[in-house]
PDB file of C-alpha atoms in Angstrom:
ATOM      1  CA  UNK A 355     -86.703 -55.809 132.112  1.00 86.00           C
ATOM      2  CA  UNK A 356     -83.536 -57.750 132.040  1.00 87.00           C
ATOM      3  CA  UNK A 357     -84.343 -61.330 131.285  1.00 91.00           C
ATOM      4  CA  UNK A 358     -80.853 -62.731 132.156  1.00 93.00           C
ATOM      5  CA  UNK A 359     -80.960 -61.272 135.586  1.00 93.00           C
ATOM      6  CA  UNK A 360     -84.676 -62.416 136.259  1.00 93.00           C
ATOM      7  CA  UNK A 361     -83.550 -65.939 134.985  1.00 94.00           C
ATOM      8  CA  UNK A 362     -80.520 -66.112 137.354  1.00 95.00           C
ATOM      9  CA  UNK A 363     -82.693 -64.955 140.157  1.00 95.00           C
ATOM     10  CA  UNK A 364     -85.223 -67.630 139.462  1.00 96.00           C
ATOM     11  CA  UNK A 365     -82.493 -70.365 139.122  1.00 96.00           C
ATOM     12  CA  UNK A 366     -81.009 -69.169 142.529  1.00 96.00           C
ATOM     13  CA  UNK A 367     -84.421 -69.446 144.228  1.00 97.00           C
ATOM     14  CA  UNK A 368     -84.972 -72.962 142.777  1.00 97.00           C
ATOM     15  CA  UNK A 369     -81.611 -74.115 144.068  1.00 96.00           C
ATOM     16  CA  UNK A 370     -82.253 -72.460 147.446  1.00 96.00           C
ATOM     17  CA  UNK A 371     -85.643 -74.223 147.681  1.00 96.00           C
ATOM     18  CA  UNK A 372     -84.116 -77.667 146.626  1.00 96.00           C
ATOM     19  CA  UNK A 373     -81.213 -77.250 149.101  1.00 95.00           C
ATOM     20  CA  UNK A 374     -83.784 -76.202 151.885  1.00 94.00           C
ATOM     21  CA  UNK A 375     -86.131 -79.136 151.107  1.00 94.00           C
ATOM     22  CA  UNK A 376     -83.444 -81.960 150.960  1.00 95.00           C
ATOM     23  CA  UNK A 377     -80.906 -80.861 153.657  1.00 94.00           C
ATOM     24  CA  UNK A 378     -79.679 -82.807 155.552  1.00 95.00           C
ATOM     25  CA  UNK A 379     -81.080 -86.107 154.165  1.00 93.00           C
ATOM     26  CA  UNK A 380     -79.524 -85.694 150.742  1.00 93.00           C
ATOM     27  CA  UNK A 381     -76.126 -85.011 152.117  1.00 94.00           C
ATOM     28  CA  UNK A 382     -75.584 -86.979 155.223  1.00 96.00           C
ATOM     29  CA  UNK A 383     -76.560 -90.301 156.902  1.00 95.00           C
ATOM     30  CA  UNK A 384     -79.394 -90.682 159.239  1.00 96.00           C
ATOM     31  CA  UNK A 385     -78.283 -91.578 162.896  1.00 95.00           C
ATOM     32  CA  UNK A 386     -81.459 -93.750 163.029  1.00 94.00           C
ATOM     33  CA  UNK A 387     -80.254 -95.955 160.164  1.00 92.00           C
ATOM     34  CA  UNK A 388     -76.451 -95.932 160.807  1.00 92.00           C
ATOM     35  CA  UNK A 389     -75.041 -99.507 161.203  1.00 88.00           C
ATOM     36  CA  UNK A 390     -71.615 -99.343 163.086  1.00 87.00           C
ATOM     37  CA  UNK A 391     -70.535-102.795 161.530  1.00 85.00           C
ATOM     38  CA  UNK A 392     -70.344-100.957 158.061  1.00 90.00           C
ATOM     39  CA  UNK A 393     -67.414 -98.810 159.204  1.00 92.00           C
ATOM     40  CA  UNK A 394     -63.811 -99.703 160.160  1.00 89.00           C
ATOM     41  CA  UNK A 395     -61.944 -97.994 162.981  1.00 89.00           C
ATOM     42  CA  UNK A 396     -60.800 -94.640 161.958  1.00 92.00           C
ATOM     43  CA  UNK A 397     -63.502 -93.939 159.434  1.00 95.00           C
ATOM     44  CA  UNK A 398     -65.552 -90.735 159.569  1.00 96.00           C
ATOM     45  CA  UNK A 399     -69.145 -90.139 158.665  1.00 97.00           C
ATOM     46  CA  UNK A 400     -71.463 -87.178 159.026  1.00 97.00           C
ATOM     47  CA  UNK A 401     -74.809 -88.059 160.521  1.00 97.00           C
ATOM     48  CA  UNK A 402     -77.952 -86.085 161.342  1.00 97.00           C
ATOM     49  CA  UNK A 403     -80.740 -86.551 163.900  1.00 97.00           C
ATOM     50  CA  UNK A 404     -82.485 -85.412 167.046  1.00 97.00           C
ATOM     51  CA  UNK A 405     -80.707 -85.304 170.303  1.00 98.00           C
ATOM     52  CA  UNK A 406     -82.817 -87.746 172.489  1.00 97.00           C
ATOM     53  CA  UNK A 407     -80.380 -87.964 175.429  1.00 97.00           C
ATOM     54  CA  UNK A 408     -77.335 -85.810 176.555  1.00 97.00           C
ATOM     55  CA  UNK A 409     -75.149 -86.553 179.697  1.00 96.00           C
ATOM     56  CA  UNK A 410     -71.850 -85.317 180.926  1.00 96.00           C
ATOM     57  CA  UNK A 411     -69.668 -87.625 183.008  1.00 94.00           C
ATOM     58  CA  UNK A 412     -67.081 -85.666 185.117  1.00 93.00           C
ATOM     59  CA  UNK A 413     -65.434 -89.152 185.876  1.00 94.00           C
ATOM     60  CA  UNK A 414     -64.227 -89.556 182.409  1.00 92.00           C
ATOM     61  CA  UNK A 415     -64.603 -85.965 181.251  1.00 94.00           C
ATOM     62  CA  UNK A 416     -66.769 -86.956 178.328  1.00 95.00           C
ATOM     63  CA  UNK A 417     -70.364 -85.964 177.275  1.00 97.00           C
ATOM     64  CA  UNK A 418     -72.466 -88.692 175.641  1.00 96.00           C
ATOM     65  CA  UNK A 419     -74.943 -87.651 173.180  1.00 97.00           C
ATOM     66  CA  UNK A 420     -77.742 -90.041 171.801  1.00 96.00           C
ATOM     67  CA  UNK A 421     -79.171 -89.141 168.438  1.00 97.00           C
ATOM     68  CA  UNK A 422     -82.403 -90.617 167.507  1.00 96.00           C
ATOM     69  CA  UNK A 423     -82.518 -93.144 170.256  1.00 93.00           C
ATOM     70  CA  UNK A 424     -80.002 -95.191 168.250  1.00 90.00           C
ATOM     71  CA  UNK A 425     -76.595 -93.771 168.196  1.00 94.00           C
ATOM     72  CA  UNK A 426     -74.239 -92.720 170.951  1.00 95.00           C
ATOM     73  CA  UNK A 427     -71.455 -90.275 170.365  1.00 96.00           C
ATOM     74  CA  UNK A 428     -68.769 -89.156 173.005  1.00 96.00           C
ATOM     75  CA  UNK A 429     -67.514 -85.691 173.088  1.00 96.00           C
ATOM     76  CA  UNK A 430     -64.339 -84.862 174.950  1.00 93.00           C
ATOM     77  CA  UNK A 431     -65.230 -82.539 177.893  1.00 94.00           C
ATOM     78  CA  UNK A 432     -68.530 -80.908 178.704  1.00 95.00           C
ATOM     79  CA  UNK A 433     -70.507 -80.287 175.399  1.00 95.00           C
ATOM     80  CA  UNK A 434     -72.591 -76.965 176.073  1.00 93.00           C
ATOM     81  CA  UNK A 435     -75.166 -75.312 173.994  1.00 94.00           C
ATOM     82  CA  UNK A 436     -77.027 -78.361 172.929  1.00 96.00           C
ATOM     83  CA  UNK A 437     -80.139 -79.993 174.634  1.00 96.00           C
ATOM     84  CA  UNK A 438     -82.527 -82.926 174.272  1.00 97.00           C
ATOM     85  CA  UNK A 439     -84.725 -82.300 171.179  1.00 97.00           C
ATOM     86  CA  UNK A 440     -82.190 -80.240 169.143  1.00 97.00           C
ATOM     87  CA  UNK A 441     -82.074 -81.278 165.484  1.00 97.00           C
ATOM     88  CA  UNK A 442     -78.141 -81.564 164.614  1.00 98.00           C
ATOM     89  CA  UNK A 443     -75.810 -82.810 162.308  1.00 97.00           C
ATOM     90  CA  UNK A 444     -72.243 -84.027 163.409  1.00 97.00           C
ATOM     91  CA  UNK A 445     -69.157 -85.570 161.957  1.00 97.00           C
ATOM     92  CA  UNK A 446     -68.168 -88.557 163.812  1.00 97.00           C
ATOM     93  CA  UNK A 447     -65.215 -91.010 163.850  1.00 96.00           C
ATOM     94  CA  UNK A 448     -65.296 -94.697 164.818  1.00 94.00           C
ATOM     95  CA  UNK A 449     -62.608 -95.316 167.375  1.00 91.00           C
ATOM     96  CA  UNK A 450     -61.267 -98.668 168.829  1.00 81.00           C
ATOM     97  CA  UNK A 451     -61.385 -98.225 172.644  1.00 75.00           C
ATOM     98  CA  UNK A 452     -60.362-101.648 173.937  1.00 74.00           C
ATOM     99  CA  UNK A 453     -58.793-104.797 172.032  1.00 69.00           C
ATOM    100  CA  UNK A 454     -57.972-108.174 173.252  1.00 72.00           C
ATOM    101  CA  UNK A 455     -56.816-110.265 170.364  1.00 72.00           C
ATOM    102  CA  UNK A 456     -59.591-110.332 167.912  1.00 76.00           C
ATOM    103  CA  UNK A 457     -62.238-108.982 170.337  1.00 71.00           C
ATOM    104  CA  UNK A 458     -62.572-105.282 170.492  1.00 72.00           C
ATOM    105  CA  UNK A 459     -64.868-102.438 171.549  1.00 77.00           C
ATOM    106  CA  UNK A 460     -65.325 -99.381 169.385  1.00 82.00           C
ATOM    107  CA  UNK A 461     -67.269 -96.214 169.980  1.00 92.00           C
ATOM    108  CA  UNK A 462     -68.280 -93.081 167.943  1.00 95.00           C
ATOM    109  CA  UNK A 463     -66.343 -89.857 168.893  1.00 96.00           C
ATOM    110  CA  UNK A 464     -66.430 -86.369 167.870  1.00 96.00           C
ATOM    111  CA  UNK A 465     -65.488 -82.845 168.794  1.00 95.00           C
ATOM    112  CA  UNK A 466     -67.598 -79.741 169.720  1.00 95.00           C
ATOM    113  CA  UNK A 467     -66.467 -78.080 166.699  1.00 96.00           C
ATOM    114  CA  UNK A 468     -68.042 -80.972 164.439  1.00 96.00           C
ATOM    115  CA  UNK A 469     -71.595 -80.607 165.790  1.00 97.00           C
ATOM    116  CA  UNK A 470     -74.001 -78.085 164.144  1.00 96.00           C
ATOM    117  CA  UNK A 471     -77.747 -77.167 164.328  1.00 96.00           C
ATOM    118  CA  UNK A 472     -79.573 -78.150 161.096  1.00 96.00           C
ATOM    119  CA  UNK A 473     -81.481 -74.919 161.530  1.00 94.00           C
ATOM    120  CA  UNK A 474     -78.252 -72.878 161.241  1.00 92.00           C
ATOM    121  CA  UNK A 475     -77.431 -74.390 157.901  1.00 93.00           C
ATOM    122  CA  UNK A 476     -80.945 -73.977 156.703  1.00 94.00           C
ATOM    123  CA  UNK A 477     -80.564 -70.217 157.384  1.00 95.00           C
ATOM    124  CA  UNK A 478     -77.932 -69.993 154.644  1.00 95.00           C
ATOM    125  CA  UNK A 479     -80.487 -71.472 152.268  1.00 96.00           C
ATOM    126  CA  UNK A 480     -83.096 -68.903 153.245  1.00 96.00           C
ATOM    127  CA  UNK A 481     -80.585 -66.238 152.596  1.00 96.00           C
ATOM    128  CA  UNK A 482     -79.888 -67.803 149.212  1.00 96.00           C
ATOM    129  CA  UNK A 483     -83.689 -67.764 148.362  1.00 97.00           C
ATOM    130  CA  UNK A 484     -83.700 -64.036 149.431  1.00 97.00           C
ATOM    131  CA  UNK A 485     -80.813 -63.346 147.155  1.00 97.00           C
ATOM    132  CA  UNK A 486     -82.716 -64.902 144.236  1.00 96.00           C
ATOM    133  CA  UNK A 487     -85.771 -62.920 144.948  1.00 96.00           C
ATOM    134  CA  UNK A 488     -83.623 -59.682 145.122  1.00 96.00           C
ATOM    135  CA  UNK A 489     -82.061 -60.578 141.746  1.00 95.00           C
ATOM    136  CA  UNK A 490     -85.347 -61.489 140.077  1.00 94.00           C
ATOM    137  CA  UNK A 491     -86.929 -58.031 141.166  1.00 95.00           C
ATOM    138  CA  UNK A 492     -83.841 -56.098 140.045  1.00 94.00           C
ATOM    139  CA  UNK A 493     -84.204 -57.834 136.708  1.00 93.00           C
ATOM    140  CA  UNK A 494     -87.711 -56.938 136.357  1.00 93.00           C
ATOM    141  CA  UNK A 495     -87.174 -53.305 137.422  1.00 91.00           C
ATOM    142  CA  UNK A 496     -84.288 -52.808 134.994  1.00 87.00           C
ATOM    143  CA  UNK A 497     -84.745 -51.579 131.449  1.00 69.00           C
TER     144      UNK A 497
END
């Protein structure tokens, strides 16, 4: 048995399990708890949540995606591949849309390349755990 390889395998497993258990909450902000007033125009933040509503408007060529019933994000064009109930994380930017003196209207915007399924990222953590298991088994089998 090669103790070093077994220990490395166990460490990799533990890291994978911790990442799997804490993702995305440990890394990103919840869309449910996002307060737009805490951000300036042009600031970016990555949020996670469940898509509660998704609508495309051909009039303005934008897709509005509502996360957790609290946050609406606008995407240019027709966002495809996502549906109500999908659990996602997305990098969004606060953008000033209209301004008259001190009065202004801002909205959150993003692009199709900045939205991802949480489950697709969790797949990498499962692979990491599998690599740890393989390393630990190899370590046990080596003499």
